[in-house]
Short mmCIF file of C-alpha atoms in Angstrom, two decimals:
data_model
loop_
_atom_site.label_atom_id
_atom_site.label_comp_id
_atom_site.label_asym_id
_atom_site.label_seq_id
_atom_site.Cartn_x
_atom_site.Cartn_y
_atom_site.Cartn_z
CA UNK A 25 -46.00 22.64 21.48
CA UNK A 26 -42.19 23.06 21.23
CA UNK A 27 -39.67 20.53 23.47
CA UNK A 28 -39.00 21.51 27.09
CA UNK A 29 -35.34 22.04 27.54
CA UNK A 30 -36.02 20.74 30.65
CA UNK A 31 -36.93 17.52 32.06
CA UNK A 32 -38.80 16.12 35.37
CA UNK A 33 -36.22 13.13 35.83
CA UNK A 34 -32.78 15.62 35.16
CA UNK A 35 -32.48 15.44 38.81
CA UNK A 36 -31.55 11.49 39.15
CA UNK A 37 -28.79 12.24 36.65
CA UNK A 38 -27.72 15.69 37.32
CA UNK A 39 -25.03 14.71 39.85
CA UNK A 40 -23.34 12.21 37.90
CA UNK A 41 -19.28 12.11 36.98
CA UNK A 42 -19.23 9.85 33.93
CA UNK A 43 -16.30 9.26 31.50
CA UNK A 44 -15.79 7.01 28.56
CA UNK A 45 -13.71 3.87 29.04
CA UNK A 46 -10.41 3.82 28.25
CA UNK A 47 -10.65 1.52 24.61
CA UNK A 48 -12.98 3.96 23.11
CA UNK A 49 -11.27 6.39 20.38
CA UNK A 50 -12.84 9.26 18.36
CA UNK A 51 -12.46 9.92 15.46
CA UNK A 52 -13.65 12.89 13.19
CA UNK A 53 -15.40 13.49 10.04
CA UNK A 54 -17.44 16.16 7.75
CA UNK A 55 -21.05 15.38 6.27
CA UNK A 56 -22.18 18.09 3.55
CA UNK A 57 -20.23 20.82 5.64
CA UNK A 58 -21.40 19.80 9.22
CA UNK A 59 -18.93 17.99 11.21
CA UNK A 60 -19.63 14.41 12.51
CA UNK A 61 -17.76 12.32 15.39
CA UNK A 62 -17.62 8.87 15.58
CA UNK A 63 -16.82 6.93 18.66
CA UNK A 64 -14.89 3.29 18.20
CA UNK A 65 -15.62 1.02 20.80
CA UNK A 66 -12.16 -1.14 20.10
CA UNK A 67 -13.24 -3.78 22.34
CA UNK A 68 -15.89 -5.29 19.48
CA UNK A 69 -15.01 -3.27 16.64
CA UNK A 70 -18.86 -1.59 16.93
CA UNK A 71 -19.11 2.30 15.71
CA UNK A 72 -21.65 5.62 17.50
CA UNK A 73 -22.50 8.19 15.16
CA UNK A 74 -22.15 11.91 17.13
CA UNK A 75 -23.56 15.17 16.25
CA UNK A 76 -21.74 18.44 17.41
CA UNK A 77 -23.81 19.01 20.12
CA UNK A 78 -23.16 15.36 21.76
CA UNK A 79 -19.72 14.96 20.83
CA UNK A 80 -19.14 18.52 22.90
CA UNK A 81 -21.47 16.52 25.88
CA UNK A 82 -19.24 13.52 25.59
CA UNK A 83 -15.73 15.04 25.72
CA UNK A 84 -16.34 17.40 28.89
CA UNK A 85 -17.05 13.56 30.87
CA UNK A 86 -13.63 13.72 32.33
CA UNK A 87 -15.37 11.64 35.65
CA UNK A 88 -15.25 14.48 37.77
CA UNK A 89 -17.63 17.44 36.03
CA UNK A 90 -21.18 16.11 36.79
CA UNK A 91 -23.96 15.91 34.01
CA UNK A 92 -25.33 19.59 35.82
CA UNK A 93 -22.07 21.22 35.34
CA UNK A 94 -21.43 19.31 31.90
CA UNK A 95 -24.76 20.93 30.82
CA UNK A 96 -24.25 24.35 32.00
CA UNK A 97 -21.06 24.34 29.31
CA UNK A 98 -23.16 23.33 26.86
CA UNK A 99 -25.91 26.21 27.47
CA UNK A 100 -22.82 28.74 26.92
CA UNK A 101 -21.27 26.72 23.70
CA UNK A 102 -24.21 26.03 21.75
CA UNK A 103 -26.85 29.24 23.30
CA UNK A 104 -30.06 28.48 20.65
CA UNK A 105 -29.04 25.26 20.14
CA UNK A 106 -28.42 23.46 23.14
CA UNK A 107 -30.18 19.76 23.06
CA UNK A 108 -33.00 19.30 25.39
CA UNK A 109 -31.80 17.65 28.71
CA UNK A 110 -33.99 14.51 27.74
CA UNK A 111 -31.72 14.42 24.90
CA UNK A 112 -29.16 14.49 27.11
CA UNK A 113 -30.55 11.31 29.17
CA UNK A 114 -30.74 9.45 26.12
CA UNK A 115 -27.51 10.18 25.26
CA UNK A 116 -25.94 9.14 28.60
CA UNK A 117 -28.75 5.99 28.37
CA UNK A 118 -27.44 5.06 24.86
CA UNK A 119 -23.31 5.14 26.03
CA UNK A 120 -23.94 3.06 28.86
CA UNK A 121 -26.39 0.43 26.61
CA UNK A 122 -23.47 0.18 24.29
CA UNK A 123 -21.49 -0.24 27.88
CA UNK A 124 -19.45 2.77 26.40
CA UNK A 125 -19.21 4.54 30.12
CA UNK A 126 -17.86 4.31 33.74
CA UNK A 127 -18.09 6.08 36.82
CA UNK A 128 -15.08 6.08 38.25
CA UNK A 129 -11.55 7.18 37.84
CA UNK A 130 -9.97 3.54 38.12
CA UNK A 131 -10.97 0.75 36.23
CA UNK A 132 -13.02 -2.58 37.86
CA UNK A 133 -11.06 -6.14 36.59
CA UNK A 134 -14.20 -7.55 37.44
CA UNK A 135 -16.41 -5.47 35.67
CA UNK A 136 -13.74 -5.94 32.30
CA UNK A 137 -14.00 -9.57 32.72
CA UNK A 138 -18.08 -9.67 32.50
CA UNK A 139 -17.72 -7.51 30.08
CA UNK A 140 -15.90 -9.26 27.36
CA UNK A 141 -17.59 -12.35 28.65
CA UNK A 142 -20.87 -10.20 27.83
CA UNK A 143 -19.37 -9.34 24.25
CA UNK A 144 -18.57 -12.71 23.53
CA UNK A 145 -22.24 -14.11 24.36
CA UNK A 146 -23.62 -11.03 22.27
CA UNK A 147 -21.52 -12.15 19.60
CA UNK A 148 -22.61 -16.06 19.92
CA UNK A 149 -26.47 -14.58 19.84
CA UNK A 150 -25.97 -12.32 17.05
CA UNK A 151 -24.49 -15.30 15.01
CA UNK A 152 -27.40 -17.54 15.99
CA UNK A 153 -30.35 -15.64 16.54
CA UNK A 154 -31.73 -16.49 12.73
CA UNK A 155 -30.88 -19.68 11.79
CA UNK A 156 -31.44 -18.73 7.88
CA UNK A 157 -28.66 -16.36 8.01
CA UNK A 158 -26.08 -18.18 10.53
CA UNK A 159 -22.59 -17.10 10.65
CA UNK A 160 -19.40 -18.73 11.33
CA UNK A 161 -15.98 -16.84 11.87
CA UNK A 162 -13.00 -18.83 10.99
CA UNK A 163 -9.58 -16.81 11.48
CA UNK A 164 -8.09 -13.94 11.94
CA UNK A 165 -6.58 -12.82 8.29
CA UNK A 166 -5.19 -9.66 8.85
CA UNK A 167 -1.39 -11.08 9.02
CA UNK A 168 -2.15 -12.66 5.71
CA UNK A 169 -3.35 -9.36 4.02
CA UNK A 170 -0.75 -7.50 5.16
CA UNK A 171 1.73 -10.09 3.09
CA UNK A 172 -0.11 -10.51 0.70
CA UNK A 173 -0.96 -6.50 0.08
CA UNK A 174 2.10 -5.59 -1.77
CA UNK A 175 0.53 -8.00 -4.87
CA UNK A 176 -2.41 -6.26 -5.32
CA UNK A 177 -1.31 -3.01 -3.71
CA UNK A 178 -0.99 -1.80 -8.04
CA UNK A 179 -4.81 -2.41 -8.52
CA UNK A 180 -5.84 0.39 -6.23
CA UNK A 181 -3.29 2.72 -8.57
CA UNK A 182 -4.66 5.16 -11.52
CA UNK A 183 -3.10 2.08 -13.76
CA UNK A 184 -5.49 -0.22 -12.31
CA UNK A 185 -8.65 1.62 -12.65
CA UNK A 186 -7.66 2.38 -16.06
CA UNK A 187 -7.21 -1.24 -16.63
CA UNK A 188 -10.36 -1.89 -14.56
CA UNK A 189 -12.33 0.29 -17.12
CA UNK A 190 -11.07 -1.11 -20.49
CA UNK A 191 -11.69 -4.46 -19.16
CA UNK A 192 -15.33 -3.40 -18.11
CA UNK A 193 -16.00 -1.82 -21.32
CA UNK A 194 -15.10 -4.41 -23.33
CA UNK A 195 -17.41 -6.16 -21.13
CA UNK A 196 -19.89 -4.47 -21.70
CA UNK A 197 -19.50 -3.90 -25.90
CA UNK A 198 -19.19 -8.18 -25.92
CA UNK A 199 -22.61 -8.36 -23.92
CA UNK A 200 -24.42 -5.72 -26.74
CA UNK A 201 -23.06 -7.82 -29.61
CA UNK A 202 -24.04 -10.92 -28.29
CA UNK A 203 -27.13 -9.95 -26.36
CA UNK A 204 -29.95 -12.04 -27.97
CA UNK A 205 -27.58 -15.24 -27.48
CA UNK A 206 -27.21 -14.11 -24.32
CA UNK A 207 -31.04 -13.73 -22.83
CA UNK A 208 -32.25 -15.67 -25.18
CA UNK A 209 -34.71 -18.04 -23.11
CA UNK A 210 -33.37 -16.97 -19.67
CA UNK A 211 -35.57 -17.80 -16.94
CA UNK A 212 -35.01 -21.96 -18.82
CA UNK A 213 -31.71 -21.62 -18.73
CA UNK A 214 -31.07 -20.49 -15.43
CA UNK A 215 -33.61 -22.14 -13.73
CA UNK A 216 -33.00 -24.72 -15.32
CA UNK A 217 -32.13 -28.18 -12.65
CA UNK A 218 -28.10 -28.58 -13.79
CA UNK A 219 -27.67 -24.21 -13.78
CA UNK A 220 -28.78 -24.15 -10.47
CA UNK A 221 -26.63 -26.75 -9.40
CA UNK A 222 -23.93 -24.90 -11.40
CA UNK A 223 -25.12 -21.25 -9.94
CA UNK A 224 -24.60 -22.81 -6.13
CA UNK A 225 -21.19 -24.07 -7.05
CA UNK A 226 -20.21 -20.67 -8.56
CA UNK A 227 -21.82 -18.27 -5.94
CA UNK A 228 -19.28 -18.98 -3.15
CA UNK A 229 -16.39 -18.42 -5.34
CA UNK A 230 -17.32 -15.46 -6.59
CA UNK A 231 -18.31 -13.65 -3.59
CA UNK A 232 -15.18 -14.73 -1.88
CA UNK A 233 -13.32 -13.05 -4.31
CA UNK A 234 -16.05 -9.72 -3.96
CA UNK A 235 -14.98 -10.00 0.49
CA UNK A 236 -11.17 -9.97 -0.94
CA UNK A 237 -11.54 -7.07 -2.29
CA UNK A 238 -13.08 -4.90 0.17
CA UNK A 239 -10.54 -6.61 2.99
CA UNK A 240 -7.39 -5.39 0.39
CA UNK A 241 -9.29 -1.93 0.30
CA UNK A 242 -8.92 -1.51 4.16
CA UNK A 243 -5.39 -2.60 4.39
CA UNK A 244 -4.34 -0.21 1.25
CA UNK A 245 -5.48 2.39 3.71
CA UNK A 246 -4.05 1.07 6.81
CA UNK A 247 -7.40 -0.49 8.61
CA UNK A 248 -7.05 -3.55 9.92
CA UNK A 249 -9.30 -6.57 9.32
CA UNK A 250 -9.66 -9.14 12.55
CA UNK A 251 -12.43 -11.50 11.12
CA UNK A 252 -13.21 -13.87 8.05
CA UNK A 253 -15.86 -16.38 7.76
CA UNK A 254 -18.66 -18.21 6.33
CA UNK A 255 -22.30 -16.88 6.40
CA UNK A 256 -25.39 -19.54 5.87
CA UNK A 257 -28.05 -17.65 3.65
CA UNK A 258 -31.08 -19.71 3.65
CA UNK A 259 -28.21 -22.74 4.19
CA UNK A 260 -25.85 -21.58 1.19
CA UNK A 261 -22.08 -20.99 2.72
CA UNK A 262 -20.81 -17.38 1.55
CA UNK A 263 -17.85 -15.88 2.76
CA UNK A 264 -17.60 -12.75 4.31
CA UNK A 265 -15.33 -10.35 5.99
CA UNK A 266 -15.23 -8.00 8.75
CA UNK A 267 -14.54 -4.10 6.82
CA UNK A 268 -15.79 -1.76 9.70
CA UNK A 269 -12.54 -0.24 10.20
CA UNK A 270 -12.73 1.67 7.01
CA UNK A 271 -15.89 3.55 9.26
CA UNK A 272 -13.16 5.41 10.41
CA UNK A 273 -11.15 6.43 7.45
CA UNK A 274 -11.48 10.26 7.54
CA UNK A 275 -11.42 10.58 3.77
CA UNK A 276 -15.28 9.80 2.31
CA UNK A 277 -13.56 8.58 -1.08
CA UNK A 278 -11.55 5.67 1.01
CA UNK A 279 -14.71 4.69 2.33
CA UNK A 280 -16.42 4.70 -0.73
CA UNK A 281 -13.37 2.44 -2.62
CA UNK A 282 -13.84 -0.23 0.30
CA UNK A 283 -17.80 -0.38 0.27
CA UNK A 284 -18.09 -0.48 -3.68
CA UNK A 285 -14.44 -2.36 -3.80
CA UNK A 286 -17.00 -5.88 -4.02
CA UNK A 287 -19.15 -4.09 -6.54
CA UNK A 288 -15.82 -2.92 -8.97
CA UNK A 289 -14.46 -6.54 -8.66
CA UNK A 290 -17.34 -8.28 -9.78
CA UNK A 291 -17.90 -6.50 -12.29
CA UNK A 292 -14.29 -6.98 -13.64
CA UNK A 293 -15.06 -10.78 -13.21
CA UNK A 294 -18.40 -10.82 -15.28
CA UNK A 295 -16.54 -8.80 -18.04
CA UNK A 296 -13.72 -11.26 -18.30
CA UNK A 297 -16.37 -14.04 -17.83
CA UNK A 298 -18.46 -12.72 -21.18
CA UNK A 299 -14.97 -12.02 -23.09
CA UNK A 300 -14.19 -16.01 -22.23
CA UNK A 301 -17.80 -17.11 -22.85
CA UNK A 302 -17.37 -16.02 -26.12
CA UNK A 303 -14.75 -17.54 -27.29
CA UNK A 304 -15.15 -21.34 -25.10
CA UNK A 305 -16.68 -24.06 -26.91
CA UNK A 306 -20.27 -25.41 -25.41
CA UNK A 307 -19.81 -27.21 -22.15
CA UNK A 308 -19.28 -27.22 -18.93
CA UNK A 309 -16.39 -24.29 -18.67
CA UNK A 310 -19.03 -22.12 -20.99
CA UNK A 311 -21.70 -22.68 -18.50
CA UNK A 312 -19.78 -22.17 -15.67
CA UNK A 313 -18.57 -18.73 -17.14
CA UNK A 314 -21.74 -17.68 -18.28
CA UNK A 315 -23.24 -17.88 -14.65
CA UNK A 316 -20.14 -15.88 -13.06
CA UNK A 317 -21.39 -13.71 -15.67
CA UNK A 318 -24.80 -13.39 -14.69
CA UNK A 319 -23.83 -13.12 -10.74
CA UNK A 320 -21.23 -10.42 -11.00
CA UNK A 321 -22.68 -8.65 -13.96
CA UNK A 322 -26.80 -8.54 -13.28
CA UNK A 323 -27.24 -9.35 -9.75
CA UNK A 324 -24.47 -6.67 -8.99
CA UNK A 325 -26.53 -3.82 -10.98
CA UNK A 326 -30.03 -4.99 -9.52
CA UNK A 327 -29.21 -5.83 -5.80
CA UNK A 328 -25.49 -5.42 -4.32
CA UNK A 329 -24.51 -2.43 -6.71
CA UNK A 330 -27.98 -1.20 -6.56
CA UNK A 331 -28.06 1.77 -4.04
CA UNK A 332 -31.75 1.72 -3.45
CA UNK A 333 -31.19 -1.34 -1.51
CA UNK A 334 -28.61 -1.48 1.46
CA UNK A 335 -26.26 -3.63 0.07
CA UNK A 336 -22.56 -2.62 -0.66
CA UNK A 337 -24.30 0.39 -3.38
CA UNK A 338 -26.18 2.05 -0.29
CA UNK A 339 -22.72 2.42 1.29
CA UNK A 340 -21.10 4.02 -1.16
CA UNK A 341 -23.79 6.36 -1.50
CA UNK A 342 -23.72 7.32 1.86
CA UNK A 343 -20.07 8.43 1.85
CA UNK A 344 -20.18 9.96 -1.46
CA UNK A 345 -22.61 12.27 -0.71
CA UNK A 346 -22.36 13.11 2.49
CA UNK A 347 -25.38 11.69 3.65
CA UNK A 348 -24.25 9.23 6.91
CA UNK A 349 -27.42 6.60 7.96
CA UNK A 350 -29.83 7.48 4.64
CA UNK A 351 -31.98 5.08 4.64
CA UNK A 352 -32.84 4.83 8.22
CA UNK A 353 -32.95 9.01 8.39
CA UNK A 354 -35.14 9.08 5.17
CA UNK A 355 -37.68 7.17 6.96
CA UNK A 356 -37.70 9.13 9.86
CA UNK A 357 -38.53 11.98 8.28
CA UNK A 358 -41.27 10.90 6.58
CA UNK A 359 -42.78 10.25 9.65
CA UNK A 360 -41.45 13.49 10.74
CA UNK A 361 -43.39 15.26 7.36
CA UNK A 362 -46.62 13.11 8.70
CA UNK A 363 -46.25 13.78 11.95
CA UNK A 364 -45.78 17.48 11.44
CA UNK A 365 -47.95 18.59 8.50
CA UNK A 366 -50.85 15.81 8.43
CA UNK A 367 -50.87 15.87 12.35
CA UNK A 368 -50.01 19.00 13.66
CA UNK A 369 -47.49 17.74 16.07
CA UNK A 370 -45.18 20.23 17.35
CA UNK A 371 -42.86 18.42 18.94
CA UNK A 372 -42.21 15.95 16.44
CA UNK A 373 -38.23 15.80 15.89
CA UNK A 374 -36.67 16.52 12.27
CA UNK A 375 -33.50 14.29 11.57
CA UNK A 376 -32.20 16.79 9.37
CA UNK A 377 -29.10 18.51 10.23
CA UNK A 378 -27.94 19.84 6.85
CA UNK A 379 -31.00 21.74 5.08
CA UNK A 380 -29.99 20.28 1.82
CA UNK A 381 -31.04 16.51 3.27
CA UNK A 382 -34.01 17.02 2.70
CA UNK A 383 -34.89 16.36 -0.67
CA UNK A 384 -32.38 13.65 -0.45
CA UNK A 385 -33.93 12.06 2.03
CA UNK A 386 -37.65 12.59 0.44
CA UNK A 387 -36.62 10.85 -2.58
CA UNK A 388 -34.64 8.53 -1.32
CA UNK A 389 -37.51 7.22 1.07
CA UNK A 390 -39.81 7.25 -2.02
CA UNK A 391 -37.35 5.36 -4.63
CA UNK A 392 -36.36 2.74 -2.17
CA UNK A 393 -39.21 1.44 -1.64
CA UNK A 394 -41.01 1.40 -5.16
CA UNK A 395 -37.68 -0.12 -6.37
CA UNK A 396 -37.77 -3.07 -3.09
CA UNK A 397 -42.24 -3.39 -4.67
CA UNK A 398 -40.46 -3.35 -8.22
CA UNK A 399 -37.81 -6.30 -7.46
CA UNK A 400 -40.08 -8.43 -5.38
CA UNK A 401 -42.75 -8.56 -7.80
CA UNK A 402 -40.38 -9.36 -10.28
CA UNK A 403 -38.84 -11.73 -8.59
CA UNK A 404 -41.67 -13.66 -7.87
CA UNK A 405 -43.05 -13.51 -11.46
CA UNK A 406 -39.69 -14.76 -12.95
CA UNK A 407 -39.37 -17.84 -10.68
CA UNK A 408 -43.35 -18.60 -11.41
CA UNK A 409 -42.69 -18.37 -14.90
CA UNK A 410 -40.97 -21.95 -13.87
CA UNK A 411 -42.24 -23.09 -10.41
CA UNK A 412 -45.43 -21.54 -10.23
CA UNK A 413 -46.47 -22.81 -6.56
CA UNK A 414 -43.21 -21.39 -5.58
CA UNK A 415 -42.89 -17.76 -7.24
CA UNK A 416 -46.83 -17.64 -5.40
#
């Protein structure tokens, strides 16, 4: 049974005069020919994904149309295609959970104040809420970028990615030569007591480097970064930054640069590492390069750079092919395929918009999660190779 345009509970909104508040901007973007909207809540830096149909809902809230006459302008714009008017309730529901929304033409102090009193305890809870993955902002580094730009400003030039791809293939020619000294009793060596030790020393430093480079990637563009801290995974201080304002970089490449920006510096680190290895004498500095090595060269190609798992790789798939939310959408509508086809459900709502999503989305569902299976099996069968109560 198709979806009622209508709804039984239209008439508790249908008089309504909402508006956004006045810190929200929009700003607008194209997805595999279909245009997208995004709306930037400046207040905490958080980003809405619109379709067409609710972007056209969102601008006629001027606070004095009501939802009725808001919805009678959408019957003549969109005719066929006009979203159901439950749709619409969840739209208005979703703006005012993201406190996007107010009702009148003047602003309430009061209501600002509690407000970004309410951010800032949302904020605290976020940070705290799993106490294996605590975070900790420090400063505010945006000044610093922005004096700093102009002396890496070259690297984001055709020179530098030329540069960045001799130094990568070199890289990668020094790691073929050498590569039975080089995994040559592996899961010893870095499991090993003293290259663990060395491993947590080298971790931090490298991924602060990897948040430097996506931070430099937003202010070559002209985004603005607010935040920098430290992150606690499983106890284990890593840096991070806060990147979201390249969300609203109209350009998909820009977006792309900043999301793999981590994934292109790493590498360029675990090339120069291998070239160094090479040629350093055994000890401590060879150790110490070898695992830099090993973090920005393999765990950037199995996990981060990987873009079957939503690390900084997912991201850059996203933008690059037009494909906004993948991973979440591809799961929808596999449950949208079940629902539909092995259920018979009518009513059950595709997240497609262009048609060419869907085979995207079928095989990204599929390869996502045999490659997450893949990884944690062999994960667990690499560290019980040397703990075995603790890869079990």
């Amino acid at each position: 049974m198709a979806q009622s345009l209508f709804s039984a509970s239209w008439y508790r909104v249908a008089d309504l005069k909402p508006r956004l508040r006045g810190h929200v901007r929009v700003h607008d973007q194209m997805f595999r020919g279909v245009p997208w909207h995004l709306l930037e809540d400046r207040e905490n830096g958080r980003f809405h994904r619109l379709s067409p149909a609710a972007y056209f809902i969102v601008c006629m809230m001027d606070g004095n149309r009501t939802l009725r006459d808001i919805w009678d302008l959408t019957e003549q714009r969109f005719a066929g295609r006009t979203p159901a008017q439950d749709d619409v309730i969840r739209l208005l529901g979703q703006l005012h959970g993201a406190d996007l929304l107010v009702g009148a033409n003047l602003p309430d102090f009061g209501e600002l104040e509690r407000r970004a009193q309410d951010t800032g305890t949302k904020k605290l809870m976020s940070r705290v809420k799993n106490p294996l993955a605590l975070s900790l902002p420090l400063f505010d580094p945006d000044r610093l970028l922005t004096v700093t730009l102009p002396l890496v400003r070259w690297l984001f030039t055709p020179f530098g990615a030329v540069l960045w791809l001799v130094l990568v293939a070199w890289g990668a020619v020094t790691a073929a030569v050498h590569w039975d000294q080089l995994t040559g009793n592996l899961s010893d060596r870095v499991l090993a007591t003293e290259n663990i030790l060395a491993l947590l020393l080298v971790y931090p430093v490298v991924k602060t480097i990897h948040e430097l480079g996506h931070a430099y990637a937003v202010k070559r563009w002209g985004g603005e970064v607010h935040e920098v801290g430290l992150m606690f995974l499983v106890f284990i201080p890593v840096p991070y930054v806060d990147a979201s304002a390249s969300i609203a970089f109209r350009e998909w490449w820009r977006r792309a640069i900043v999301g793999g920006a981590g994934i292109l510096v790493e590498l360029a680190l675990a090339a120069a590492a291998l070239i160094a290895w090479t040629m350093a004498e055994p000890g401590l500095a060879r150790a110490v390069l070898f695992n830099v090595a090993l973090i920005g060269g393999v765990s950037t190609l199995l996990f981060n750079g990987n873009p079957l798992l939503r690390f900084d790789g997912y991201y850059v798939l996203c933008d690059a092919a037009g494909l906004p939310n993948l991973g979440t959408r591809a799961n929808k509508y596999l449950a949208y395929l079940v629902q539909r086809y092995a259920f018979g459900l009518d009513a059950a709502e595709s997240p497609v918009v262009a048609p060419s999503e869907r085979l995207w989305f079928v095989l990204y569902a599929v390869a996502s999660w045999f490659y997450r299976l893949v990884i944690m099996v062999a994960i667990a069968l690499f560290v019980a190779g040397r703990f075995f109560v603790i890869g079990v």
